[in-house]
Amino acid sequence: MANKSRPKPSKLAVYLYIPNIVGYTRVLMNCFAFAICFSNKRLFCLLYFISFVCDGIDGWCARKFNQVSTFGAVLDMVTDRISTACLLVMLSQVYRPGLVFVSLLALDIASHWLQMYSTFLLGKSSHKDVKDSSNWLFKAYYGNRMFMAYCCAACEVLYIILFLIAKKENENLMDVSIESIKECSLISFLLGLSLFGWAIKQTVNVIQMKTAADVCVLYDIDKKEKH
Amino acid sequence: MNCFAFAICFSNKRLFCLLYFISFVCDGIDGWCARKFNQVSTFGAVLDMVTDRISTACLLVMLSQVYRPGLVFVSLLALDIASHWLQMYSTFLLGKSSHKDVKDSSNWLFKAYYGNRMFMAYCCAACEVLYIILFLIAKKENENLMDVSIESIKECSLISFLLGLSLFGWAIKQTVNVIQMKTAADVCVLYDIDKKEKH
């Protein structure tokens, strides 16, 4: 019989962990934000930003209060994916060609899905543990948490800026960008800075898909070897 | 095929629907091929799942552009991704080989859905058919969803029949998606609780 040094938490208790409550708040905030995103752009951006900050806070809460949970990690991941997806959907409505943003949505989902799958196959605890990867960009990206955080934040900042500077629907993406760069040097600076981080992240996403696909294939090959 | 289909979906609606339908049929064929040629692979299963999720997502994005309120379709997109993601995660935690193996589930709708492959196939197909029909009957952008549906039902009885038939299967599938999220979330929570028990 296992020696229980602390009481077994009930299911409800885990659902009510502080970081998970932060997670639910994020979900509700995002639902409201996207409902008003066209009628009140600034409020939408504020709520989206707060949600993004909470994304960092809930992990910190989990470690501080010793309330790390698998459910919390999944809630976090799913909320991230869906909020980014919704933002890309809005951008695809506002800009032409909308297909650019739909493609980014597809890449985001495919790369994270494959990466999570391969993480499970390899038995790793987090998809951010990439010790045995041979690709230099991978190592640079995952090896340096600040750099990784910059790249992730850069994507969100880029999308939010693009959403903010669009004045009406069916804007041409190139025209709007060039106009904004001419008008305001602050926006140019932010656009440039976030574009760089965004480019790194998308490149890593593509490499991640290839690496994860290889893991799936090797998993089967190794399994057959053992028979 | 899907990439090409979505690139031309507004300029050539009929070709888009044809390609989407062919892609959907191939979705069934590749599983059959894998078993027939003994070429089942983990990579193949993941490729299949990811292609399904993305093609449904893209179709919902198109529908959210064409109809008001677009938020309806964006919400369905969110539900589709969240439920499948959670379900896949919980399948891994439980060590099951496929998210379609649900022997020990207590929910009656779950058992009915997963227990009967034909019923499940009908519900999945119904969602796709519903979305495709809605896409086809929209004549311009910014249609009101309710107006277009009611108009089409009055005009053509075949469309009414197809809409009704697919709406029923769609409703079942979305309900199962919601239950799936709750069940999968419970699996994640219980996984941690069990892990703590063993220490």
Tab-separated table of C-alpha atoms in Angstrom:
chain	number	residue	atom	x	y	z
A	1	MET	CA	0.000	0.000	0.000
A	2	ALA	CA	1.468	3.375	-0.936
A	3	ASN	CA	2.313	5.663	1.925
A	4	LYS	CA	0.197	8.787	1.409
A	5	SER	CA	1.959	11.802	2.864
A	6	ARG	CA	-0.747	14.206	1.658
A	7	PRO	CA	-4.476	13.808	0.989
A	8	LYS	CA	-5.536	12.805	-2.510
A	9	PRO	CA	-7.066	15.840	-4.283
A	10	SER	CA	-10.566	15.469	-5.632
A	11	LYS	CA	-11.253	16.064	-9.312
A	12	LEU	CA	-13.068	19.287	-8.484
A	13	ALA	CA	-10.082	20.515	-6.486
A	14	VAL	CA	-7.829	20.161	-9.535
A	15	TYR	CA	-10.367	21.992	-11.697
A	16	LEU	CA	-10.320	24.794	-9.120
A	17	TYR	CA	-6.535	25.119	-8.934
A	18	ILE	CA	-5.534	28.784	-9.099
A	19	PRO	CA	-3.652	28.499	-12.412
A	20	ASN	CA	-6.643	26.682	-13.927
A	21	ILE	CA	-8.963	29.456	-12.778
A	22	VAL	CA	-6.590	31.894	-14.484
A	23	GLY	CA	-6.991	29.646	-17.542
A	24	TYR	CA	-10.806	29.854	-17.446
A	25	THR	CA	-10.585	33.631	-17.069
A	26	ARG	CA	-8.407	33.707	-20.168
A	27	VAL	CA	-10.982	31.694	-22.114
A	28	LEU	CA	-13.860	33.957	-21.048
A	29	MET	CA	-11.830	37.078	-21.751
A	30	ASN	CA	-10.991	35.799	-25.226
A	31	CYS	CA	-14.636	34.902	-25.973
A	32	PHE	CA	-15.743	38.402	-25.021
A	33	ALA	CA	-12.822	40.016	-26.836
A	34	PHE	CA	-13.554	38.277	-30.129
A	35	ALA	CA	-17.263	39.044	-29.826
A	36	ILE	CA	-16.455	42.795	-29.751
A	37	CYS	CA	-13.310	42.796	-31.874
A	38	PHE	CA	-14.821	44.715	-34.790
A	39	SER	CA	-16.943	47.124	-32.777
A	40	ASN	CA	-14.242	48.079	-30.275
A	41	LYS	CA	-10.761	47.384	-31.620
A	42	ARG	CA	-8.847	48.959	-28.739
A	43	LEU	CA	-10.720	47.047	-26.055
A	44	PHE	CA	-10.171	43.861	-28.043
A	45	CYS	CA	-6.409	44.473	-28.199
A	46	LEU	CA	-6.279	45.298	-24.496
A	47	LEU	CA	-8.139	42.100	-23.551
A	48	TYR	CA	-6.025	40.020	-25.919
A	49	PHE	CA	-2.873	41.488	-24.394
A	50	ILE	CA	-4.092	40.795	-20.846
A	51	SER	CA	-4.898	37.234	-21.863
A	52	PHE	CA	-1.387	36.900	-23.271
A	53	VAL	CA	0.109	38.142	-19.996
A	54	CYS	CA	-2.047	35.676	-18.054
A	55	ASP	CA	-0.583	32.969	-20.273
A	56	GLY	CA	2.735	33.590	-18.579
A	57	ILE	CA	1.201	34.130	-15.139
A	58	ASP	CA	-0.647	30.825	-14.920
A	59	GLY	CA	2.566	28.847	-15.400
A	60	TRP	CA	4.232	30.913	-12.673
A	61	CYS	CA	1.216	30.405	-10.377
A	62	ALA	CA	1.287	26.684	-10.963
A	63	ARG	CA	4.893	26.401	-9.882
A	64	LYS	CA	4.568	28.853	-6.987
A	65	PHE	CA	1.468	27.231	-5.453
A	66	ASN	CA	2.578	23.707	-6.347
A	67	GLN	CA	-0.530	23.279	-8.470
A	68	VAL	CA	1.002	22.026	-11.693
A	69	SER	CA	-1.502	19.839	-13.510
A	70	THR	CA	-1.709	18.016	-16.825
A	71	PHE	CA	-5.157	19.485	-17.351
A	72	GLY	CA	-3.736	22.984	-16.799
A	73	ALA	CA	-1.027	22.419	-19.388
A	74	VAL	CA	-3.559	21.200	-21.975
A	75	LEU	CA	-5.956	24.057	-21.186
A	76	ASP	CA	-3.084	26.479	-21.703
A	77	MET	CA	-2.036	24.948	-25.031
A	78	VAL	CA	-5.570	24.716	-26.409
A	79	THR	CA	-6.379	28.315	-25.377
A	80	ASP	CA	-3.208	29.550	-27.090
A	81	ARG	CA	-3.970	27.674	-30.302
A	82	ILE	CA	-7.577	28.822	-30.478
A	83	SER	CA	-6.911	32.473	-29.650
A	84	THR	CA	-4.175	32.649	-32.295
A	85	ALA	CA	-6.495	30.848	-34.736
A	86	CYS	CA	-9.341	33.308	-34.112
A	87	LEU	CA	-7.030	36.284	-34.548
A	88	LEU	CA	-5.806	34.861	-37.851
A	89	VAL	CA	-9.433	34.318	-38.941
A	90	MET	CA	-10.177	37.991	-38.213
A	91	LEU	CA	-7.080	39.052	-40.146
A	92	SER	CA	-8.121	36.858	-43.101
A	93	GLN	CA	-11.439	38.722	-43.167
A	94	VAL	CA	-9.865	42.148	-43.005
A	95	TYR	CA	-7.000	41.715	-45.454
A	96	ARG	CA	-6.559	40.527	-49.065
A	97	PRO	CA	-5.170	38.015	-49.803
A	98	GLY	CA	-6.953	36.340	-46.875
A	99	LEU	CA	-5.350	33.044	-47.861
A	100	VAL	CA	-2.033	34.212	-46.338
A	101	PHE	CA	-3.556	34.196	-42.871
A	102	VAL	CA	-5.519	30.995	-43.440
A	103	SER	CA	-2.208	29.328	-44.413
A	104	LEU	CA	-0.559	30.625	-41.246
A	105	LEU	CA	-3.471	29.173	-39.282
A	106	ALA	CA	-2.973	25.816	-40.971
A	107	LEU	CA	0.775	25.898	-40.267
A	108	ASP	CA	0.216	26.802	-36.625
A	109	ILE	CA	-2.210	23.940	-36.015
A	110	ALA	CA	-0.307	21.355	-38.031
A	111	SER	CA	3.084	22.097	-36.479
A	112	HIS	CA	1.833	22.165	-32.879
A	113	TRP	CA	-0.311	19.059	-33.375
A	114	LEU	CA	2.569	17.061	-34.873
A	115	GLN	CA	4.981	18.343	-32.233
A	116	MET	CA	2.662	17.311	-29.405
A	117	TYR	CA	2.132	13.893	-30.969
A	118	SER	CA	5.846	13.281	-31.325
A	119	THR	CA	6.454	14.511	-27.753
A	120	PHE	CA	4.107	11.791	-26.527
A	121	LEU	CA	5.711	9.134	-28.701
A	122	LEU	CA	9.114	10.036	-27.314
A	123	GLY	CA	7.803	10.129	-23.752
A	124	LYS	CA	9.093	13.670	-23.160
A	125	SER	CA	7.422	15.731	-20.473
A	126	SER	CA	7.181	18.933	-22.512
A	127	HIS	CA	7.511	19.732	-26.184
A	128	LYS	CA	9.946	22.427	-25.127
A	129	ASP	CA	12.525	19.805	-24.042
A	130	VAL	CA	14.576	19.361	-27.179
A	131	LYS	CA	17.954	18.142	-25.990
A	132	ASP	CA	18.743	15.693	-28.751
A	133	SER	CA	17.808	17.779	-31.740
A	134	SER	CA	20.462	18.206	-34.390
A	135	ASN	CA	19.096	21.325	-36.085
A	136	TRP	CA	21.011	24.481	-35.078
A	137	LEU	CA	18.031	26.817	-35.317
A	138	PHE	CA	16.036	24.415	-33.160
A	139	LYS	CA	18.705	24.398	-30.495
A	140	ALA	CA	19.032	28.186	-30.578
A	141	TYR	CA	15.252	28.584	-30.366
A	142	TYR	CA	14.517	26.081	-27.632
A	143	GLY	CA	17.815	26.515	-25.828
A	144	ASN	CA	17.196	30.157	-25.005
A	145	ARG	CA	13.877	30.761	-23.251
A	146	MET	CA	14.066	34.540	-23.646
A	147	PHE	CA	14.624	34.216	-27.387
A	148	MET	CA	11.735	31.744	-27.677
A	149	ALA	CA	9.475	34.056	-25.671
A	150	TYR	CA	10.450	36.964	-27.931
A	151	CYS	CA	9.578	34.975	-31.068
A	152	CYS	CA	6.199	33.841	-29.688
A	153	ALA	CA	5.351	37.338	-28.468
A	154	ALA	CA	6.493	38.795	-31.804
A	155	CYS	CA	3.890	36.740	-33.685
A	156	GLU	CA	1.078	37.964	-31.452
A	157	VAL	CA	2.309	41.569	-31.589
A	158	LEU	CA	2.564	41.453	-35.393
A	159	TYR	CA	-0.983	40.121	-35.757
A	160	ILE	CA	-2.394	42.663	-33.295
A	161	ILE	CA	-0.626	45.579	-35.025
A	162	LEU	CA	-1.928	44.429	-38.406
A	163	PHE	CA	-5.432	44.207	-36.964
A	164	LEU	CA	-5.185	47.679	-35.440
A	165	ILE	CA	-3.871	49.490	-38.515
A	166	ALA	CA	-6.548	48.114	-40.863
A	167	LYS	CA	-9.127	50.867	-41.365
A	168	LYS	CA	-11.787	48.980	-43.312
A	169	GLU	CA	-12.388	45.475	-44.647
A	170	ASN	CA	-10.709	44.115	-47.749
A	171	GLU	CA	-7.521	46.080	-47.291
A	172	ASN	CA	-4.593	45.023	-49.409
A	173	LEU	CA	-1.943	43.751	-47.018
A	174	MET	CA	1.026	45.239	-48.834
A	175	ASP	CA	-0.578	48.666	-49.340
A	176	VAL	CA	-1.537	49.035	-45.687
A	177	SER	CA	1.883	47.946	-44.444
A	178	ILE	CA	3.788	50.303	-46.738
A	179	GLU	CA	1.474	53.213	-45.903
A	180	SER	CA	1.887	52.674	-42.167
A	181	ILE	CA	5.634	52.390	-42.450
A	182	LYS	CA	5.748	55.739	-44.264
A	183	GLU	CA	3.440	57.480	-41.786
A	184	CYS	CA	4.715	56.368	-38.398
A	185	SER	CA	8.229	55.372	-37.422
A	186	LEU	CA	7.096	53.757	-34.164
A	187	ILE	CA	4.820	51.384	-36.061
A	188	SER	CA	7.608	50.716	-38.578
A	189	PHE	CA	9.936	49.830	-35.751
A	190	LEU	CA	7.423	47.546	-34.035
A	191	LEU	CA	6.456	45.934	-37.340
A	192	GLY	CA	10.090	45.278	-38.213
A	193	LEU	CA	10.948	43.938	-34.784
A	194	SER	CA	7.954	41.623	-34.647
A	195	LEU	CA	8.330	40.553	-38.284
A	196	PHE	CA	11.804	39.231	-37.499
A	197	GLY	CA	10.631	37.177	-34.501
A	198	TRP	CA	7.568	36.029	-36.443
A	199	ALA	CA	9.757	34.789	-39.327
A	200	ILE	CA	11.938	32.771	-36.933
A	201	LYS	CA	8.871	31.216	-35.281
A	202	GLN	CA	7.265	30.215	-38.579
A	203	THR	CA	10.555	28.713	-39.776
A	204	VAL	CA	10.810	26.744	-36.541
A	205	ASN	CA	7.191	25.613	-37.043
A	206	VAL	CA	8.053	24.212	-40.471
A	207	ILE	CA	11.171	22.433	-39.195
A	208	GLN	CA	9.149	21.140	-36.240
A	209	MET	CA	6.704	19.486	-38.614
A	210	LYS	CA	9.497	17.654	-40.419
A	211	THR	CA	11.223	16.604	-37.195
A	212	ALA	CA	7.963	15.432	-35.628
A	213	ALA	CA	6.996	13.512	-38.760
A	214	ASP	CA	10.384	11.767	-38.609
A	215	VAL	CA	9.686	10.812	-34.993
A	216	CYS	CA	6.391	9.200	-36.019
A	217	VAL	CA	8.081	7.222	-38.773
A	218	LEU	CA	11.014	6.139	-36.602
A	219	TYR	CA	8.598	5.101	-33.851
A	220	ASP	CA	7.051	2.504	-36.146
A	221	ILE	CA	10.462	1.351	-37.426
A	222	ASP	CA	11.764	0.896	-33.867
A	223	LYS	CA	8.621	-0.951	-32.882
A	224	LYS	CA	9.047	-3.386	-35.762
A	225	GLU	CA	12.720	-3.911	-34.846
A	226	LYS	CA	11.701	-5.167	-31.436
A	227	HIS	CA	9.632	-7.976	-32.974
B	1	MET	CA	-5.887	19.023	-53.529
B	2	ASN	CA	-7.156	20.899	-50.486
B	3	CYS	CA	-4.604	23.693	-50.949
B	4	PHE	CA	-5.710	24.142	-54.570
B	5	ALA	CA	-9.401	23.840	-53.649
B	6	PHE	CA	-9.250	26.582	-51.031
B	7	ALA	CA	-7.226	28.812	-53.340
B	8	ILE	CA	-10.083	28.737	-55.892
B	9	CYS	CA	-13.024	28.359	-53.517
B	10	PHE	CA	-14.504	31.791	-54.192
B	11	SER	CA	-13.769	31.901	-57.925
B	12	ASN	CA	-15.071	28.420	-58.739
B	13	LYS	CA	-17.464	27.162	-56.086
B	14	ARG	CA	-18.465	23.968	-57.860
B	15	LEU	CA	-14.899	22.850	-58.509
B	16	PHE	CA	-14.096	23.590	-54.877
B	17	CYS	CA	-16.965	21.397	-53.678
B	18	LEU	CA	-15.977	18.607	-56.047
B	19	LEU	CA	-12.358	18.657	-54.881
B	20	TYR	CA	-13.402	18.845	-51.229
B	21	PHE	CA	-15.701	15.877	-51.753
B	22	ILE	CA	-12.965	13.863	-53.483
B	23	SER	CA	-10.619	14.705	-50.613
B	24	PHE	CA	-13.253	13.494	-48.175
B	25	VAL	CA	-13.615	10.214	-50.063
B	26	CYS	CA	-9.821	9.782	-50.089
B	27	ASP	CA	-9.974	10.187	-46.324
B	28	GLY	CA	-11.816	6.874	-46.188
B	29	ILE	CA	-9.734	5.289	-48.942
B	30	ASP	CA	-6.340	5.872	-47.315
B	31	GLY	CA	-7.372	3.926	-44.222
B	32	TRP	CA	-8.599	1.071	-46.390
B	33	CYS	CA	-5.366	1.143	-48.438
B	34	ALA	CA	-3.263	1.065	-45.289
B	35	ARG	CA	-4.941	-2.070	-44.052
B	36	LYS	CA	-5.068	-3.732	-47.474
B	37	PHE	CA	-1.407	-3.156	-48.332
B	38	ASN	CA	-0.262	-3.665	-44.726
B	39	GLN	CA	1.123	-0.144	-44.715
B	40	VAL	CA	-0.454	1.183	-41.532
B	41	SER	CA	1.801	3.858	-40.053
B	42	THR	CA	1.689	6.262	-37.114
B	43	PHE	CA	2.734	9.043	-39.457
B	44	GLY	CA	-0.156	8.166	-41.791
B	45	ALA	CA	-2.650	8.365	-38.939
B	46	VAL	CA	-1.348	11.766	-37.840
B	47	LEU	CA	-1.274	13.070	-41.416
B	48	ASP	CA	-4.892	11.967	-41.797
B	49	MET	CA	-6.022	13.612	-38.558
B	50	VAL	CA	-4.178	16.887	-39.202
B	51	THR	CA	-5.506	17.108	-42.793
B	52	ASP	CA	-9.073	16.567	-41.535
B	53	ARG	CA	-8.751	19.234	-38.852
B	54	ILE	CA	-7.234	21.804	-41.183
B	55	SER	CA	-9.622	21.239	-44.074
B	56	THR	CA	-12.636	21.534	-41.744
B	57	ALA	CA	-11.037	24.630	-40.171
B	58	CYS	CA	-10.501	26.288	-43.564
B	59	LEU	CA	-14.074	25.547	-44.636
B	60	LEU	CA	-15.367	27.098	-41.400
B	61	VAL	CA	-13.146	30.146	-42.002
B	62	MET	CA	-14.687	30.562	-45.485
B	63	LEU	CA	-18.184	30.220	-44.029
B	64	SER	CA	-17.403	32.844	-41.359
B	65	GLN	CA	-16.464	35.255	-44.155
B	66	VAL	CA	-19.581	34.573	-46.182
B	67	TYR	CA	-22.198	34.551	-43.424
B	68	ARG	CA	-23.271	36.860	-40.600
B	69	PRO	CA	-22.901	36.204	-37.728
B	70	GLY	CA	-19.442	34.887	-38.620
B	71	LEU	CA	-18.791	34.198	-34.943
B	72	VAL	CA	-21.019	31.074	-35.176
B	73	PHE	CA	-18.535	29.402	-37.501
B	74	VAL	CA	-15.499	30.656	-35.611
B	75	SER	CA	-16.986	29.083	-32.465
B	76	LEU	CA	-17.510	25.787	-34.286
B	77	LEU	CA	-13.881	25.955	-35.381
B	78	ALA	CA	-12.787	26.490	-31.781
B	79	LEU	CA	-14.958	23.567	-30.603
B	80	ASP	CA	-13.599	21.268	-33.311
B	81	ILE	CA	-9.969	21.988	-32.466
B	82	ALA	CA	-10.409	21.970	-28.695
B	83	SER	CA	-12.394	18.720	-28.572
B	84	HIS	CA	-10.100	16.798	-30.915
B	85	TRP	CA	-6.957	18.131	-29.231
B	86	LEU	CA	-8.178	17.157	-25.747
B	87	GLN	CA	-9.387	13.790	-26.990
B	88	MET	CA	-6.015	13.008	-28.594
B	89	TYR	CA	-4.199	14.056	-25.430
B	90	SER	CA	-6.377	11.868	-23.227
B	91	THR	CA	-6.004	8.940	-25.646
B	92	PHE	CA	-2.241	9.163	-25.185
B	93	LEU	CA	-2.513	9.439	-21.406
B	94	LEU	CA	-4.684	6.323	-21.324
B	95	GLY	CA	-2.354	4.484	-23.703
B	96	LYS	CA	-5.126	3.707	-26.157
B	97	SER	CA	-4.238	3.052	-29.764
B	98	SER	CA	-7.028	5.140	-31.261
B	99	HIS	CA	-9.366	7.831	-29.973
B	100	LYS	CA	-12.161	5.765	-31.498
B	101	ASP	CA	-11.674	2.959	-28.930
B	102	VAL	CA	-14.076	3.970	-26.199
B	103	LYS	CA	-14.981	0.750	-24.408
B	104	ASP	CA	-15.113	2.002	-20.870
B	105	SER	CA	-17.114	5.178	-21.334
B	106	SER	CA	-20.222	5.540	-19.279
B	107	ASN	CA	-22.049	8.134	-21.396
B	108	TRP	CA	-24.851	6.561	-23.473
B	109	LEU	CA	-24.508	8.958	-26.406
B	110	PHE	CA	-20.768	8.277	-26.454
B	111	LYS	CA	-21.331	4.558	-26.605
B	112	ALA	CA	-23.975	4.900	-29.311
B	113	TYR	CA	-21.715	7.191	-31.331
B	114	TYR	CA	-18.470	5.258	-31.070
B	115	GLY	CA	-20.095	1.856	-30.873
B	116	ASN	CA	-21.646	2.096	-34.302
B	117	ARG	CA	-19.142	2.957	-37.028
B	118	MET	CA	-21.838	3.630	-39.635
B	119	PHE	CA	-23.604	6.086	-37.319
B	120	MET	CA	-20.320	7.811	-36.548
B	121	ALA	CA	-19.460	8.022	-40.258
B	122	TYR	CA	-22.919	9.516	-40.946
B	123	CYS	CA	-22.430	12.199	-38.261
B	124	CYS	CA	-18.949	13.123	-39.504
B	125	ALA	CA	-20.093	13.210	-43.128
B	126	ALA	CA	-23.193	15.211	-42.126
B	127	CYS	CA	-21.026	18.031	-40.734
B	128	GLU	CA	-19.028	18.278	-43.953
B	129	VAL	CA	-22.160	18.074	-46.118
B	130	LEU	CA	-23.872	20.796	-44.050
B	131	TYR	CA	-20.919	23.150	-44.382
B	132	ILE	CA	-20.559	22.500	-48.116
B	133	ILE	CA	-24.280	23.086	-48.754
B	134	LEU	CA	-24.179	26.338	-46.767
B	135	PHE	CA	-21.169	27.431	-48.787
B	136	LEU	CA	-22.875	26.576	-52.085
B	137	ILE	CA	-26.184	28.315	-51.404
B	138	ALA	CA	-24.608	31.631	-50.370
B	139	LYS	CA	-24.875	33.996	-53.313
B	140	LYS	CA	-22.791	36.904	-52.065
B	141	GLU	CA	-20.736	37.840	-49.002
B	142	ASN	CA	-22.281	38.965	-45.722
B	143	GLU	CA	-25.424	36.861	-46.065
B	144	ASN	CA	-27.524	36.501	-42.962
B	145	LEU	CA	-27.389	32.816	-42.049
B	146	MET	CA	-31.023	32.521	-41.034
B	147	ASP	CA	-32.386	34.361	-44.090
B	148	VAL	CA	-30.433	32.251	-46.557
B	149	SER	CA	-31.407	28.976	-44.879
B	150	ILE	CA	-35.118	29.825	-44.733
B	151	GLU	CA	-35.119	31.047	-48.335
B	152	SER	CA	-33.448	27.888	-49.584
B	153	ILE	CA	-35.805	25.676	-47.631
B	154	LYS	CA	-38.779	27.416	-49.246
B	155	GLU	CA	-37.345	27.237	-52.753
B	156	CYS	CA	-36.013	23.725	-53.044
B	157	SER	CA	-37.215	20.612	-51.273
B	158	LEU	CA	-34.081	18.621	-52.101
B	159	ILE	CA	-31.916	21.192	-50.341
B	160	SER	CA	-34.370	21.244	-47.415
B	161	PHE	CA	-34.106	17.498	-47.138
B	162	LEU	CA	-30.302	17.492	-47.307
B	163	LEU	CA	-30.070	20.410	-44.866
B	164	GLY	CA	-32.365	18.673	-42.400
B	165	LEU	CA	-30.600	15.335	-42.690
B	166	SER	CA	-27.143	16.832	-42.277
B	167	LEU	CA	-28.252	19.218	-39.507
B	168	PHE	CA	-29.318	16.228	-37.394
B	169	GLY	CA	-25.986	14.437	-37.808
B	170	TRP	CA	-24.115	17.703	-37.280
B	171	ALA	CA	-25.972	18.329	-34.000
B	172	ILE	CA	-25.059	14.868	-32.716
B	173	LYS	CA	-21.399	15.347	-33.647
B	174	GLN	CA	-21.137	18.748	-31.949
B	175	THR	CA	-22.824	17.371	-28.814
B	176	VAL	CA	-20.344	14.475	-28.795
B	177	ASN	CA	-17.510	17.011	-29.228
B	178	VAL	CA	-18.642	18.886	-26.114
B	179	ILE	CA	-18.977	15.689	-24.043
B	180	GLN	CA	-15.594	14.555	-25.372
B	181	MET	CA	-13.979	17.700	-24.002
B	182	LYS	CA	-15.371	17.074	-20.531
B	183	THR	CA	-14.452	13.361	-20.569
B	184	ALA	CA	-10.936	14.065	-21.864
B	185	ALA	CA	-10.416	16.824	-19.285
B	186	ASP	CA	-11.409	14.332	-16.561
B	187	VAL	CA	-8.828	11.891	-17.918
B	188	CYS	CA	-6.120	14.571	-17.620
B	189	VAL	CA	-7.140	15.331	-14.041
B	190	LEU	CA	-7.385	11.672	-13.005
B	191	TYR	CA	-4.002	10.981	-14.597
B	192	ASP	CA	-2.334	13.400	-12.170
B	193	ILE	CA	-4.326	12.098	-9.218
B	194	ASP	CA	-3.380	8.500	-10.000
B	195	LYS	CA	0.250	9.481	-10.466
B	196	LYS	CA	0.275	11.088	-7.004
B	197	GLU	CA	-1.307	7.984	-5.476
B	198	LYS	CA	1.569	5.848	-6.642
B	199	HIS	CA	4.059	7.928	-4.641
